[in-house]
Structure formats: C-alpha cells, structure tokens
mmCIF file of C-alpha atoms and ligand atoms in Angstrom:
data_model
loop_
_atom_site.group_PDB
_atom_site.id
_atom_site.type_symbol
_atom_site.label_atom_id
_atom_site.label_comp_id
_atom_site.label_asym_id
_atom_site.label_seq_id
_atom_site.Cartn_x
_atom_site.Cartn_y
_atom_site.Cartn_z
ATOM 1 C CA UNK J 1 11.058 -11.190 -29.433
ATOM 2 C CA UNK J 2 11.121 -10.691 -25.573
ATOM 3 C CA UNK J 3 9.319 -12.519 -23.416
ATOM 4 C CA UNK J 4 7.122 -11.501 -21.007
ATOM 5 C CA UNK J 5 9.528 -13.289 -18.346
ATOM 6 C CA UNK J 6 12.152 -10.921 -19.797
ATOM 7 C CA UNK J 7 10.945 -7.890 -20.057
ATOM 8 C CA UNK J 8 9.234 -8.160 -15.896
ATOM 9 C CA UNK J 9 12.769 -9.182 -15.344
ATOM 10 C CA UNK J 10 14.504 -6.172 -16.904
ATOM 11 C CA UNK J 11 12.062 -3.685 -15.146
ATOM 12 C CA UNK J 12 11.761 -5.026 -11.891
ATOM 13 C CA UNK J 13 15.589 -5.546 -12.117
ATOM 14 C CA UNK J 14 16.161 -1.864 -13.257
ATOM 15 C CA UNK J 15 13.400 -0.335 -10.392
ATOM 16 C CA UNK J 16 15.667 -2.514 -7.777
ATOM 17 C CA UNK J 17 18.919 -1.181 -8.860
ATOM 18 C CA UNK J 18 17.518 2.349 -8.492
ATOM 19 C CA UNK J 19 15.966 2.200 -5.341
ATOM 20 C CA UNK J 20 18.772 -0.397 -3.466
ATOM 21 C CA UNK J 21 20.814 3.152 -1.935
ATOM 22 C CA UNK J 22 17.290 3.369 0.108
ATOM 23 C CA UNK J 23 16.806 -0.124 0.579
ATOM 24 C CA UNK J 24 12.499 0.254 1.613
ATOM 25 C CA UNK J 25 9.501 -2.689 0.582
ATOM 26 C CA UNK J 26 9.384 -2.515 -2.918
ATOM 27 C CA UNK J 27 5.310 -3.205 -3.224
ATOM 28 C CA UNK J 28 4.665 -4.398 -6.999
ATOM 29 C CA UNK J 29 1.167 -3.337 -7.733
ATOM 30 C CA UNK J 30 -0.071 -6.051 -9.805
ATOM 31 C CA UNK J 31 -3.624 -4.929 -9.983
ATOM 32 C CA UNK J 32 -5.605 -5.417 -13.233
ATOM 33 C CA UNK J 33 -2.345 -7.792 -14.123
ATOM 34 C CA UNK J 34 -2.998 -11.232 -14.831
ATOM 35 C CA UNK J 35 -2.023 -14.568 -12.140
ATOM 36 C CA UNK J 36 0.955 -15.554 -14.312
ATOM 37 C CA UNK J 37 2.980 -12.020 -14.088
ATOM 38 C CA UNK J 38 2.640 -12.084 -10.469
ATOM 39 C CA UNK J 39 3.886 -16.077 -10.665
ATOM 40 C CA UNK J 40 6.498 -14.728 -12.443
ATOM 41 C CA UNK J 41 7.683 -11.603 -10.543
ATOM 42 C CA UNK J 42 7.276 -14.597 -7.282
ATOM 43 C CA UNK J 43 9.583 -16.320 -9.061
ATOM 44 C CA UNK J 44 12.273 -13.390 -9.876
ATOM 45 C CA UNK J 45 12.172 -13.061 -6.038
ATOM 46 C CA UNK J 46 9.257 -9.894 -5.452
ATOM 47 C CA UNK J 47 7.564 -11.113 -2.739
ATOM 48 C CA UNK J 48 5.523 -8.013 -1.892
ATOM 49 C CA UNK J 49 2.560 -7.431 -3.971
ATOM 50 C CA UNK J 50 -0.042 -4.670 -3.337
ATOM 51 C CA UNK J 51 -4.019 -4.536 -5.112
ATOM 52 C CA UNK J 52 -6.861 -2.303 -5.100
ATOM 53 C CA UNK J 53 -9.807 -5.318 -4.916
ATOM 54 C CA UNK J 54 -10.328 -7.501 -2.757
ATOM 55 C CA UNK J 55 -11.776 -9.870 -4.831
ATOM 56 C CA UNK J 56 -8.676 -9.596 -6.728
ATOM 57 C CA UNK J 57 -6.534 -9.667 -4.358
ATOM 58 C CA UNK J 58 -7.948 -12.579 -2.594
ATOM 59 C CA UNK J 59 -7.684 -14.587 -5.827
ATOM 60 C CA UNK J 60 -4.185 -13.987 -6.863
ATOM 61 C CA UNK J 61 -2.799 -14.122 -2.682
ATOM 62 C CA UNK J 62 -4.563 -17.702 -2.768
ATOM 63 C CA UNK J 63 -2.887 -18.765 -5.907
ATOM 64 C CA UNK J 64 0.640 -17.687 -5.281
ATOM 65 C CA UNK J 65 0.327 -18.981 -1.275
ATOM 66 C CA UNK J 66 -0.572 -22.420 -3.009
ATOM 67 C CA UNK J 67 2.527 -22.051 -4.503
ATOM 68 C CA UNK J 68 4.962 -22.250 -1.404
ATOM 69 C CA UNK J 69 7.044 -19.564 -1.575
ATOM 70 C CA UNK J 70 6.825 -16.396 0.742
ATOM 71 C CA UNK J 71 4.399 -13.403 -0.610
ATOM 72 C CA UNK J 72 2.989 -10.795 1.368
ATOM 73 C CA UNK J 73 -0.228 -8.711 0.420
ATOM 74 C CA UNK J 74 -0.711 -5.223 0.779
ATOM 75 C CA UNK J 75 -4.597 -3.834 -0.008
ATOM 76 C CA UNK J 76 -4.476 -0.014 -0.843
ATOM 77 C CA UNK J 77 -7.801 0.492 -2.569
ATOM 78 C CA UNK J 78 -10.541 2.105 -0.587
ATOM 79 C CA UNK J 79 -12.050 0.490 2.052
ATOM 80 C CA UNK J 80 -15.770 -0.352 2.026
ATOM 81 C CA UNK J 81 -17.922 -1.879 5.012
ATOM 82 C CA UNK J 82 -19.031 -4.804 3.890
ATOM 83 C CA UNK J 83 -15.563 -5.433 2.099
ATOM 84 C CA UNK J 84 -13.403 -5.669 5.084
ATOM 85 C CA UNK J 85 -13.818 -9.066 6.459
ATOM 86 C CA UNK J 86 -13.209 -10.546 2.869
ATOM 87 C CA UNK J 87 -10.231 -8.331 2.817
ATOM 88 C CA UNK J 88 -8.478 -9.611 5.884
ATOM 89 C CA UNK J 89 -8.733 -13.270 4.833
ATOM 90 C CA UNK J 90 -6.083 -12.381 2.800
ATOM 91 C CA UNK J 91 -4.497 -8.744 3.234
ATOM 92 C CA UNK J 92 -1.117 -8.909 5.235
ATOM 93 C CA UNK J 93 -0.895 -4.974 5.533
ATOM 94 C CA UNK J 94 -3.796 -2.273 4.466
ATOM 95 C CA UNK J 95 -2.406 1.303 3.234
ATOM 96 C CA UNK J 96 -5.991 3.128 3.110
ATOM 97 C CA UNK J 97 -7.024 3.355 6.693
ATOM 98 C CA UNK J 98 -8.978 6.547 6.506
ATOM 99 C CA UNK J 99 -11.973 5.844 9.001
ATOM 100 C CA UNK J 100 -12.200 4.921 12.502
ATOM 101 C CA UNK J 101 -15.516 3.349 12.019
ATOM 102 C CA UNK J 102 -13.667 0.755 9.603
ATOM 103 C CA UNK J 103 -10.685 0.299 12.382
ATOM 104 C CA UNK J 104 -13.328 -0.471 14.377
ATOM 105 C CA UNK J 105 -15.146 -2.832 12.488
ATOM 106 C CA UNK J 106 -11.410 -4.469 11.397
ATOM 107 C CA UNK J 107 -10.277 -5.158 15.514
ATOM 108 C CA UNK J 108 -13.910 -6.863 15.696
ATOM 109 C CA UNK J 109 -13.259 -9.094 13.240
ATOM 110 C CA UNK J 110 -9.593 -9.904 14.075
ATOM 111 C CA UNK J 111 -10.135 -10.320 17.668
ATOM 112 C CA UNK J 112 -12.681 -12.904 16.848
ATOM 113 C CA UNK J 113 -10.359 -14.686 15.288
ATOM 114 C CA UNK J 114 -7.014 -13.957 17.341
ATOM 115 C CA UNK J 115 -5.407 -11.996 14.159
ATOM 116 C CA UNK J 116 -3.812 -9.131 13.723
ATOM 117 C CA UNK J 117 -3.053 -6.622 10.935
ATOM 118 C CA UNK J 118 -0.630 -4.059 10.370
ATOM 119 C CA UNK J 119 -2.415 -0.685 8.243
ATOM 120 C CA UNK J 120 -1.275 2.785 7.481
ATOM 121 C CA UNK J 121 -3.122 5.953 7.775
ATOM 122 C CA UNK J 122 -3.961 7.269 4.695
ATOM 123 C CA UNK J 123 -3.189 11.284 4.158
ATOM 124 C CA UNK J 124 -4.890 13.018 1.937
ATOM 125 C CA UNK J 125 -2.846 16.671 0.946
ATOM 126 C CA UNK J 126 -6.001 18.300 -0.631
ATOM 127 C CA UNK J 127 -9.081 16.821 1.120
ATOM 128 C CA UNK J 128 -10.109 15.532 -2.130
ATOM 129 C CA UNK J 129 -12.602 12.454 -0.998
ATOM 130 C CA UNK J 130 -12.488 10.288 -4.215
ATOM 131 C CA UNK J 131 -9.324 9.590 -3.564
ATOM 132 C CA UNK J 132 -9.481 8.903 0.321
ATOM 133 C CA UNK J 133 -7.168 9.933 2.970
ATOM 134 C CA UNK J 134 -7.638 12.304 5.921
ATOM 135 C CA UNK J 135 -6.416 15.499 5.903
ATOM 136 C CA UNK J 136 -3.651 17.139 8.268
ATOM 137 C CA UNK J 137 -6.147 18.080 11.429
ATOM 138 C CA UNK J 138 -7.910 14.373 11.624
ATOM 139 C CA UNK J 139 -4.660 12.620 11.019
ATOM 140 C CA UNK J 140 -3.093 12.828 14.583
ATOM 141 C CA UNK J 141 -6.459 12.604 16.644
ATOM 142 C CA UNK J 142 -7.497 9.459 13.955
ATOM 143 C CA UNK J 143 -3.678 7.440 14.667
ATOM 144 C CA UNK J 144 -4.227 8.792 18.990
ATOM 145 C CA UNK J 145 -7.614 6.886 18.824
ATOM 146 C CA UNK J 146 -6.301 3.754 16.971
ATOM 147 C CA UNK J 147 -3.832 2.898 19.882
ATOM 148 C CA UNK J 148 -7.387 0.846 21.442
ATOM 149 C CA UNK J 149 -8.165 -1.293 18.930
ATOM 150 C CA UNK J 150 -4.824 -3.607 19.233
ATOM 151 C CA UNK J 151 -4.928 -6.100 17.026
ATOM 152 C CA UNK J 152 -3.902 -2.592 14.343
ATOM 153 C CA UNK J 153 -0.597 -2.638 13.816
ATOM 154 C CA UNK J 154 -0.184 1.098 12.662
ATOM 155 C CA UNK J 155 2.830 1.179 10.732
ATOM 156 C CA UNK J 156 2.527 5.076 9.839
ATOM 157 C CA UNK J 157 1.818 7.034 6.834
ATOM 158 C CA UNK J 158 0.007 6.344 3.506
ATOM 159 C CA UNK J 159 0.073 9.289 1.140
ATOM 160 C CA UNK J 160 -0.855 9.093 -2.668
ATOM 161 C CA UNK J 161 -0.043 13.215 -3.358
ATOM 162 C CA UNK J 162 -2.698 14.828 -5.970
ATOM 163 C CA UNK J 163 -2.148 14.741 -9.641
ATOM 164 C CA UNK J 164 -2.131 18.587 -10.053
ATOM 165 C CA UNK J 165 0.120 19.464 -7.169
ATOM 166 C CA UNK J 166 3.814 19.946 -7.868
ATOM 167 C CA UNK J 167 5.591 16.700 -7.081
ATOM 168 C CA UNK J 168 8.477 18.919 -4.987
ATOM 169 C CA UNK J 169 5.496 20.564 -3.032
ATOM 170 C CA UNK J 170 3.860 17.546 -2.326
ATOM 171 C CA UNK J 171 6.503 15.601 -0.989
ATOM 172 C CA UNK J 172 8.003 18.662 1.131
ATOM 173 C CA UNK J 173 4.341 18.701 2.676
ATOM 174 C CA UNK J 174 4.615 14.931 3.311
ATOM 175 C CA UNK J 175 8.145 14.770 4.175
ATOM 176 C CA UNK J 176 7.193 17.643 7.127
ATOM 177 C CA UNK J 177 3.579 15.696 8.266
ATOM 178 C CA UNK J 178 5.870 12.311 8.275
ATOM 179 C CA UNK J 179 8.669 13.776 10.772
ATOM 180 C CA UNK J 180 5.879 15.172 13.018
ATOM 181 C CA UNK J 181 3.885 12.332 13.136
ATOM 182 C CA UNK J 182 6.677 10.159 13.505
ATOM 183 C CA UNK J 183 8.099 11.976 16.856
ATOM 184 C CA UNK J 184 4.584 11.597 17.795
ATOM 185 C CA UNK J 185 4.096 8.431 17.313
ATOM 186 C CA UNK J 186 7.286 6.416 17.495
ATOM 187 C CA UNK J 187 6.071 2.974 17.155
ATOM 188 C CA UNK J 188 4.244 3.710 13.719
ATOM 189 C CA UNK J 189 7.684 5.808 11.736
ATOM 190 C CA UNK J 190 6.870 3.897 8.028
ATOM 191 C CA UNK J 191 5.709 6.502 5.190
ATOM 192 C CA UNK J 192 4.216 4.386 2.213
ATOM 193 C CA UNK J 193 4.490 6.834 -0.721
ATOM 194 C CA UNK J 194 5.655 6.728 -4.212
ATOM 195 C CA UNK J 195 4.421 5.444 -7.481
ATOM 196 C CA UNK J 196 5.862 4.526 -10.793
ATOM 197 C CA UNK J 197 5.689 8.288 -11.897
ATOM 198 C CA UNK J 198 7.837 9.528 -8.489
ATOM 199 C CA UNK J 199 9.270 6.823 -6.316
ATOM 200 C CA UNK J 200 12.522 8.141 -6.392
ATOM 201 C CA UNK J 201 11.450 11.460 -5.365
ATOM 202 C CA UNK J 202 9.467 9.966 -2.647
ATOM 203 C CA UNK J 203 12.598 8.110 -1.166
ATOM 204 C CA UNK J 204 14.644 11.674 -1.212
ATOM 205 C CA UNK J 205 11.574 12.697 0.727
ATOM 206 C CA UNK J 206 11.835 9.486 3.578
ATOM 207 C CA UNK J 207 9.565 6.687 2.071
ATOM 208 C CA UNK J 208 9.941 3.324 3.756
ATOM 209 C CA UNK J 209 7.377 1.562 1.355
ATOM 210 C CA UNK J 210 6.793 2.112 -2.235
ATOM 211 C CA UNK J 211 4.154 1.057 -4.477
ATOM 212 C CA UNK J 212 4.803 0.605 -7.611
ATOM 213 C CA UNK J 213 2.842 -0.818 -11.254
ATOM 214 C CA UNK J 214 3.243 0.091 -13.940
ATOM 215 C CA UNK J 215 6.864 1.009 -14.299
ATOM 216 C CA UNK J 216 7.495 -3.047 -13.913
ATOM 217 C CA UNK J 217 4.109 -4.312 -15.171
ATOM 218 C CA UNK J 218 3.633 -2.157 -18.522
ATOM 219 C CA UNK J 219 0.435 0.509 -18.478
ATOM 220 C CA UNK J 220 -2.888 -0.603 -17.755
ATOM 221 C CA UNK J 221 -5.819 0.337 -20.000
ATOM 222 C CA UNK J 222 -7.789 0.931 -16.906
ATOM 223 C CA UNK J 223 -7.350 1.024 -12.548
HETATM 224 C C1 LIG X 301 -2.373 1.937 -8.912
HETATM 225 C C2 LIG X 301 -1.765 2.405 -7.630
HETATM 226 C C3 LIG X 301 -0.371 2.393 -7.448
HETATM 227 C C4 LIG X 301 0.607 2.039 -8.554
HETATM 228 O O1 LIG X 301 0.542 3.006 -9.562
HETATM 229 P P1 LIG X 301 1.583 3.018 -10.769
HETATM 230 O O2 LIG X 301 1.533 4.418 -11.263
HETATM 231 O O3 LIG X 301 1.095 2.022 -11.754
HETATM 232 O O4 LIG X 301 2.915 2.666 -10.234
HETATM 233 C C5 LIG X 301 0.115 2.744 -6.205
HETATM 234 N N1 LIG X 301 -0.708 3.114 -5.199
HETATM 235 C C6 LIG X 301 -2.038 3.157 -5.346
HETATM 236 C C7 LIG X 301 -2.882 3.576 -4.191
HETATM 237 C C8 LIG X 301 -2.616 2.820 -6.573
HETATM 238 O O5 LIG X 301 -3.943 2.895 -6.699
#
C-alpha cells in the first residue's frame, strides 16, 4: 500500500516535472485538505499554498509557520467585508481582488498596521458574478484606481476561465487582456491562471502563477 507521503510525493513530483520548462509559483491548493498533507507537501519542499477560507487558511498558515520552515499563503476565495481583516493576519498574496470598496477597506487596515500586501485583479471572461471577477471594461479603470492605496502590491491578473467556454478560447481571450494590461501596467505583468484541469494550457498561454488541487491532493467531495 502507498502512503499518503508517497502518493503527494509522486503527484507533486510529476506536476513539477511538467511545469519546470515554465518555471512560475506552483500554488498547491490545499483547501478542504487536512493540516498533515500540507505538513507534508512543506516538507517535500512546496512552500506556496493557496485556500478559499479564511478561517481555514488562517488555521493551517499558523500551524505550518509554527513549524519553521518558509510557506507563503495565497487567499483566492471571494472576498467578503467583514472577512478581510481576519484574512490579512495571515494571507501573503490575495488572487480575488474584484472591488475597490474592499481595496479600500484592505490599505485601511494595512496602513494601520505598517503592512503591505501583494493581490491580483480578478477577471471574470463572462460576467458571471458567483464566481467573481470584473469583466474587460472595469478591469483597467479598477487596476488605474488601485495605484492610491499603496500598501497593494498589484501583481496583475487573476483569471479562473468559465466551465462551459472552450479552454483554447478562454485562454486566447486571457492571453490578449494579459499582454494589454501588462504594457499598461508594467509594474503588475503576473497572470495567475490555471487549475488542475488546464495548467499546462495556461502556461502556453503566459501564466506566471498556477493554482493547483486536486491534481496533487486527490478530488475533494466538496469546495
Ligand atoms: C479550488 C480552486 C483551485 C484549484 O482547483 P483544482 O481543480 O483542484 O486544481 C484553483 N483556483 C481557485 C480559485 C479555486 O477555487
């Protein structure tokens, strides 16, 4: 029987091989996945781990940190209000910036505390709300306005592309936003995109950060 030390091992190991001609952040989303796979994936040398609660998030980034060696957190589930001073006690990086009123609220909180954070704008290709992002026409004006709230670190692009669009589509769509935005905006060039189901297509299409679960951790019975 394999353990579960060996099997994490095998897929993270066979994720890294494929994605080392790129070389971007591998992000392992270990949301839903218990505190010992994520001391374990630590401990096989991922030190980038992304989550879609805070409360989970905060729990797991306190164990680990306890633990001395280097982890960085990356919170890409949506963003409420009252959520988003818990979430920057421990969130290195958010992906799902999608509202200036929430940038807002995030540089009052850091400034108070001499912090900074470093986000991406989330992009949504369909204007679908339940899954966040803005589309296309608030995107520029949104990442223009963020440049006064400086303790945001905009990094660049978030994109999670719809279920029922055509993966090629999608990413020519994001691949096209991403170069625009990017001469745009030269400081902020990152594009986090890419899941377990199309990484690699992602980092044909010029992702710097992927995010990805379930392809190392096993499927989850729920998100
Ligand atoms: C769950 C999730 C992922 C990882 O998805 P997998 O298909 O398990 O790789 C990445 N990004 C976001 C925003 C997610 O919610």
């Amino acid at each position: 029987m394999t353990s579960r030390r060996e099997e994490l091992a095998a897929n993270l190991a066979e994720v890294l091989e494929a994605v080392d001609p790129y070389s971007p952040t591998l992000i392992v989303v270990t949301k839903t996945y218990p505190l010992s796979d994520v001391e374990i994936l630590n401990q096989l040398g991922a030190n980038n781990f992304g989550e879609n609660r805070s409360d989970e998030g905060f729990a797991k980034s306190q164990a680990i940190k306890a633990q001395s060696k280097s982890s960085n957190w990356h919170y890409q589930g949506e963003i409420q209000s009252k959520k988003i001073k818990e979430i920057l006690s421990w969130a290195d990086c958010i992906h799902s910036l999608d509202d200036l009123r929430h940038a807002e609220k995030i540089d009052r909180v850091l400034q108070e505390n001499s912090s900074s954070i470093k986000a991406f704008l989330q992009l949504s290709l369909d204007g679908d709300s339940s899954r966040g992002g803005l589309i296309e026409s608030d995107l520029f004006p949104a990442a223009e306005a963020l440049n006064k709230y400086r303790s945001i670190d905009l990094l660049g692009l978030m994109c999670v592309p719809p279920v029922d669009m055509e993966p090629a589509l999608a990413y020519a769509q994001i691949a096209s936003l991403h170069q625009r935005f990017s001469a745009e905006f030269p400081d902020s060039k990152s594009l986090s995109a890419g899941m377990s189901g199309d990484y690699m297509i992602a980092l044909d299409h010029g992702a710097t950060h992927i995010r990805v679960g379930s392809k190392i951790l096993g499927e989850r019975d729920y998100d």
